[in-house]
Short mmCIF file of C-alpha atoms in Angstrom, two decimals:
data_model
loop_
_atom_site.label_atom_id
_atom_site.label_comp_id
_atom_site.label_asym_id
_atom_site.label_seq_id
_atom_site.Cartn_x
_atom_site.Cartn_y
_atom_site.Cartn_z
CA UNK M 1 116.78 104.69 96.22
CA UNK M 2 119.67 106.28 94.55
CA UNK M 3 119.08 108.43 91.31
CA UNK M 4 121.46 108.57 88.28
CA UNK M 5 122.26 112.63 87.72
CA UNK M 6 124.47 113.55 84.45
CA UNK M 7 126.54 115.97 84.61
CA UNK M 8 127.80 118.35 81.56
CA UNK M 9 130.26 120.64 80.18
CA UNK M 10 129.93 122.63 76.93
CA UNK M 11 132.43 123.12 74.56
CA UNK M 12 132.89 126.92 75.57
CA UNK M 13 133.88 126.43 79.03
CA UNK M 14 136.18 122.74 77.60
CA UNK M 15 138.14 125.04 75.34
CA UNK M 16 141.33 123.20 74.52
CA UNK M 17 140.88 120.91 77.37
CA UNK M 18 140.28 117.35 75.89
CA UNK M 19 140.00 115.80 79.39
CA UNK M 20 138.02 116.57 82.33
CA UNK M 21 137.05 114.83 85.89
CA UNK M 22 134.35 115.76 88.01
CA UNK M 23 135.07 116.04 91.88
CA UNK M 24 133.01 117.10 95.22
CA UNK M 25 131.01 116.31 98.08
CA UNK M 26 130.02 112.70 96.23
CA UNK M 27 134.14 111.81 96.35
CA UNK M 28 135.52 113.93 99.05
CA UNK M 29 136.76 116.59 96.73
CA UNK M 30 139.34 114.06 96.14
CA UNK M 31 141.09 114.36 92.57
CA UNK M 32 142.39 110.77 92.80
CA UNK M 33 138.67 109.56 93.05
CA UNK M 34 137.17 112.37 90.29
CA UNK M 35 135.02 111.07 88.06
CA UNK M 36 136.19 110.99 84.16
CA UNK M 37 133.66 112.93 81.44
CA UNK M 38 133.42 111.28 78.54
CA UNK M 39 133.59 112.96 75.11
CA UNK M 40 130.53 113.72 72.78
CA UNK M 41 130.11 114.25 69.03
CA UNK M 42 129.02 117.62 69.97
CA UNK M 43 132.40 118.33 71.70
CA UNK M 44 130.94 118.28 75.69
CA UNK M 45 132.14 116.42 77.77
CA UNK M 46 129.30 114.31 79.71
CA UNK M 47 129.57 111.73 83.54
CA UNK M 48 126.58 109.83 84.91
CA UNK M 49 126.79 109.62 88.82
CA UNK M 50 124.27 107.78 91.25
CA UNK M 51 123.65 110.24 94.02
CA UNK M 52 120.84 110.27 96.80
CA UNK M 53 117.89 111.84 96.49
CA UNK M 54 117.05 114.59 98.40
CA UNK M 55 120.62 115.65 99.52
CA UNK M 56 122.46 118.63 97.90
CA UNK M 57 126.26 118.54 97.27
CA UNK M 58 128.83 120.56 95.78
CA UNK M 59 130.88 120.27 92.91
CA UNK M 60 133.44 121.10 90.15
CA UNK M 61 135.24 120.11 87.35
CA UNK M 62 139.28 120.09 86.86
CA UNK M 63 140.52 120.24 83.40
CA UNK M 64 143.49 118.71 81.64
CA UNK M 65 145.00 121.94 80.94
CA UNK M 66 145.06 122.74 84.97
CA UNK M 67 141.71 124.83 84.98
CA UNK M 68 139.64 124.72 87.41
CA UNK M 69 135.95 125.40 85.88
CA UNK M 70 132.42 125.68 86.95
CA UNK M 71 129.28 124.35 84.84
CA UNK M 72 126.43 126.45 84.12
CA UNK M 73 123.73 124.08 84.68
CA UNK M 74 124.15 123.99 88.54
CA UNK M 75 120.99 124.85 91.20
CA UNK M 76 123.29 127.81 92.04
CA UNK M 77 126.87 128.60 93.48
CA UNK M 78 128.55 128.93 96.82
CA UNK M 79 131.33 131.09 97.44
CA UNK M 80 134.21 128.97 99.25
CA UNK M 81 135.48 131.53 102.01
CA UNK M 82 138.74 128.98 102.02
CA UNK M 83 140.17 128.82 98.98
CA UNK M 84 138.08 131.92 97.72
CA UNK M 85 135.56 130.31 94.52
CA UNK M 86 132.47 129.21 93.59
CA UNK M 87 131.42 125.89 94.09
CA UNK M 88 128.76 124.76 91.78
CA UNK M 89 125.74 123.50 93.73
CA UNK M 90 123.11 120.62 93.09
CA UNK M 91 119.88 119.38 95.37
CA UNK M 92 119.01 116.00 94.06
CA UNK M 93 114.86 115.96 93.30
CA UNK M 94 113.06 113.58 95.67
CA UNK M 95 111.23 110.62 93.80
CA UNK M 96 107.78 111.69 94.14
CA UNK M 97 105.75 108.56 92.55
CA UNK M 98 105.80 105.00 90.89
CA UNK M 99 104.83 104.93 86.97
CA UNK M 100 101.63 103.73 88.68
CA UNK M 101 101.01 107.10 90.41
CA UNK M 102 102.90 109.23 88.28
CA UNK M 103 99.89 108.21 85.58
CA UNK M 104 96.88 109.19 87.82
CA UNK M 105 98.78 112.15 88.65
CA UNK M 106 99.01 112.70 85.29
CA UNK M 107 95.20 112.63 84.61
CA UNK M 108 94.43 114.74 87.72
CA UNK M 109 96.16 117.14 86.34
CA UNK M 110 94.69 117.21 83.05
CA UNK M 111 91.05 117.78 84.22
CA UNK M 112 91.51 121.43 85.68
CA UNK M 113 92.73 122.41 82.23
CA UNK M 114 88.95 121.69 80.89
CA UNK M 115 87.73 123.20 83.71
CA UNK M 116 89.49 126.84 82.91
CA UNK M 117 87.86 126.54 79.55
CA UNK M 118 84.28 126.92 81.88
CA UNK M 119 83.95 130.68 82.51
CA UNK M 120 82.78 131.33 86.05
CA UNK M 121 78.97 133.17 85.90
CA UNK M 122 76.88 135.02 87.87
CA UNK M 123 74.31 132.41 89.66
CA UNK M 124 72.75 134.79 91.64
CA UNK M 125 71.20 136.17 88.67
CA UNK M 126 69.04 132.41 88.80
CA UNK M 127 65.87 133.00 90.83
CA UNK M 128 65.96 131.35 93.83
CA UNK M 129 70.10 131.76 94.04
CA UNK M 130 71.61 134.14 96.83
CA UNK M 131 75.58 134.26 97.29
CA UNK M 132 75.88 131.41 99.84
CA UNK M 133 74.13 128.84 97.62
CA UNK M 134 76.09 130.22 94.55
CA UNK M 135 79.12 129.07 96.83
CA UNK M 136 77.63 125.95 98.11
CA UNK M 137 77.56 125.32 94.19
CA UNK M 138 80.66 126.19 93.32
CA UNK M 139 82.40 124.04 96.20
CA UNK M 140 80.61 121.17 94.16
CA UNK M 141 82.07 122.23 90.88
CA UNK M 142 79.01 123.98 89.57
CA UNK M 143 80.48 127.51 88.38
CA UNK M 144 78.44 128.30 85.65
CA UNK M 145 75.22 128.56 83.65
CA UNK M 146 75.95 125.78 81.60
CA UNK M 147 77.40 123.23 83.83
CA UNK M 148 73.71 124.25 86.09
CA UNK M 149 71.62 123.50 83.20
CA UNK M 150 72.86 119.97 82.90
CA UNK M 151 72.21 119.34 86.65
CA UNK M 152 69.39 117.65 87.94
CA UNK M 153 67.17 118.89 90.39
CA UNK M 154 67.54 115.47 92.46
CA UNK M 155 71.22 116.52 92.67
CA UNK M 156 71.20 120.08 93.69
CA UNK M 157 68.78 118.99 95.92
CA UNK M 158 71.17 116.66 97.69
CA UNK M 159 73.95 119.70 98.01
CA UNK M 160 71.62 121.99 99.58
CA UNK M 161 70.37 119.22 101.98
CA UNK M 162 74.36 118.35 102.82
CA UNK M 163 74.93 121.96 103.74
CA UNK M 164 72.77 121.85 106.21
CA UNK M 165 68.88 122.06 107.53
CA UNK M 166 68.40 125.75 106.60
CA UNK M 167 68.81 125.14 102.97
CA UNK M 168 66.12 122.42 102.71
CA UNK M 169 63.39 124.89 102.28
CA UNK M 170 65.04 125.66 98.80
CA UNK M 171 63.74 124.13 95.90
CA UNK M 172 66.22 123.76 92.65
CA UNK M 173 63.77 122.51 90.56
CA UNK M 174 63.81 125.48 87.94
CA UNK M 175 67.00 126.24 88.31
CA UNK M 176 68.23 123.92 84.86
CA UNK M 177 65.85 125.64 82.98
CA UNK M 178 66.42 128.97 84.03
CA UNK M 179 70.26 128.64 83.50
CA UNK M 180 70.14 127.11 80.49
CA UNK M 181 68.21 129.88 79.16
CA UNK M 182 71.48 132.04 80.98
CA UNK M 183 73.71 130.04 78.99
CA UNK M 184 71.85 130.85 76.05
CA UNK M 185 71.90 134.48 76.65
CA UNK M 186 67.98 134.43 76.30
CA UNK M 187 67.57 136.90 78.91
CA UNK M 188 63.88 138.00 78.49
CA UNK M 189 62.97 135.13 78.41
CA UNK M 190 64.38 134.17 82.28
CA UNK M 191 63.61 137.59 83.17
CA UNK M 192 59.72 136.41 82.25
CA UNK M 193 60.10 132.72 83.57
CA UNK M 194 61.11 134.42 87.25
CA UNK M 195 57.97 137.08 86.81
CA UNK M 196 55.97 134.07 86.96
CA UNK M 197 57.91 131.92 89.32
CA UNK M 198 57.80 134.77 91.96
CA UNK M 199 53.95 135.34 91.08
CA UNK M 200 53.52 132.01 92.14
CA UNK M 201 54.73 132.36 95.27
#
């Protein structure tokens, strides 16, 4: 599906030009097909073209007053080895998604933006936590203290039993409570909760 591109000229580069036409790739660099700017109140001159997306063309402008003149709002600029200038150079964007998809996209990309405001901790420092089930965690989006605390044990159950029979023998069930005190910063207090829960054991 073709996409409308507008192209512009500021008043610097117009100068005493009051007339411009846009040629290139898009018209076969033919004058007699150039496309006519239009006139702003701001004094640039301004030409809507329907190109295809994906495909990259070059371009320039030819003034009233015999000028030849670049824009500076191109991709970039290739030097002609024929007739010795620079071409100004555009790549048409690809239409990525409908409104549809451009929305959920939209909210995808929202929800890492609360997740940098959640600090990564420590959750080996959680009795009962060695680094490959702090990483089994944090594959299921459980990167710190506080986000542990509000976990149930029925659900870090289930991730240890998905990552396989050797984590079964694990059990999560004070690991809430311990990170919660974490979270907290109530460290002697954990540090007294694990005295007890490796007493117990």
């Amino acid at each position: 599906m073709a996409t409308k591109v507008t192209f512009t000229l500021s008043p610097e580069i117009v100068g005493e030009a009051t007339e411009a036409i846009l040629v290139g790739d898009f018209n076969n660099w033919n004058p007699n097909e150039g496309i006519g700017l239009k006139v702003q109140k701001d004094g640039t001159l301004k030409a809507t073209v329907t190109l295809e997306p994906g495909q990259t063309y070059q371009y320039r402008y030819f003034l009233n007053d015999g000028r030849w003149v670049n824009d500076g709002n191109a991709d970039y600029y290739y030097f002609d080895p024929v007739y010795h200038v620079d071409n100004c150079v555009i790549t048409v964007p690809e239409k990525k998604a409908t409104t549809k998809k451009a929305a959920v996209l939209k909210e995808t990309e929202a929800e890492p933006a609360s997740k940098a405001t959640t600090k990564p901790d420590d959750l080996t420092k959680i009795e009962g936590i060695g680094k490959k089930i702090a990483e089994l965690l944090k594959n299921a989006e459980i990167e710190s203290f506080e986000q542990l605390s509000k976990a149930t044990p029925k659900k870090l159950k289930a991730i240890l039993e998905a990552a396989g029979s050797k984590f079964k023998v694990h059990d999560p069930a004070t690991w809430p409570k311990q990170a919660k005190l974490a979270a907290n910063g109530k460290w002697e207090e954990l540090k007294k909760l694990q005295a007890e829960l490796k007493g117990g054991k």
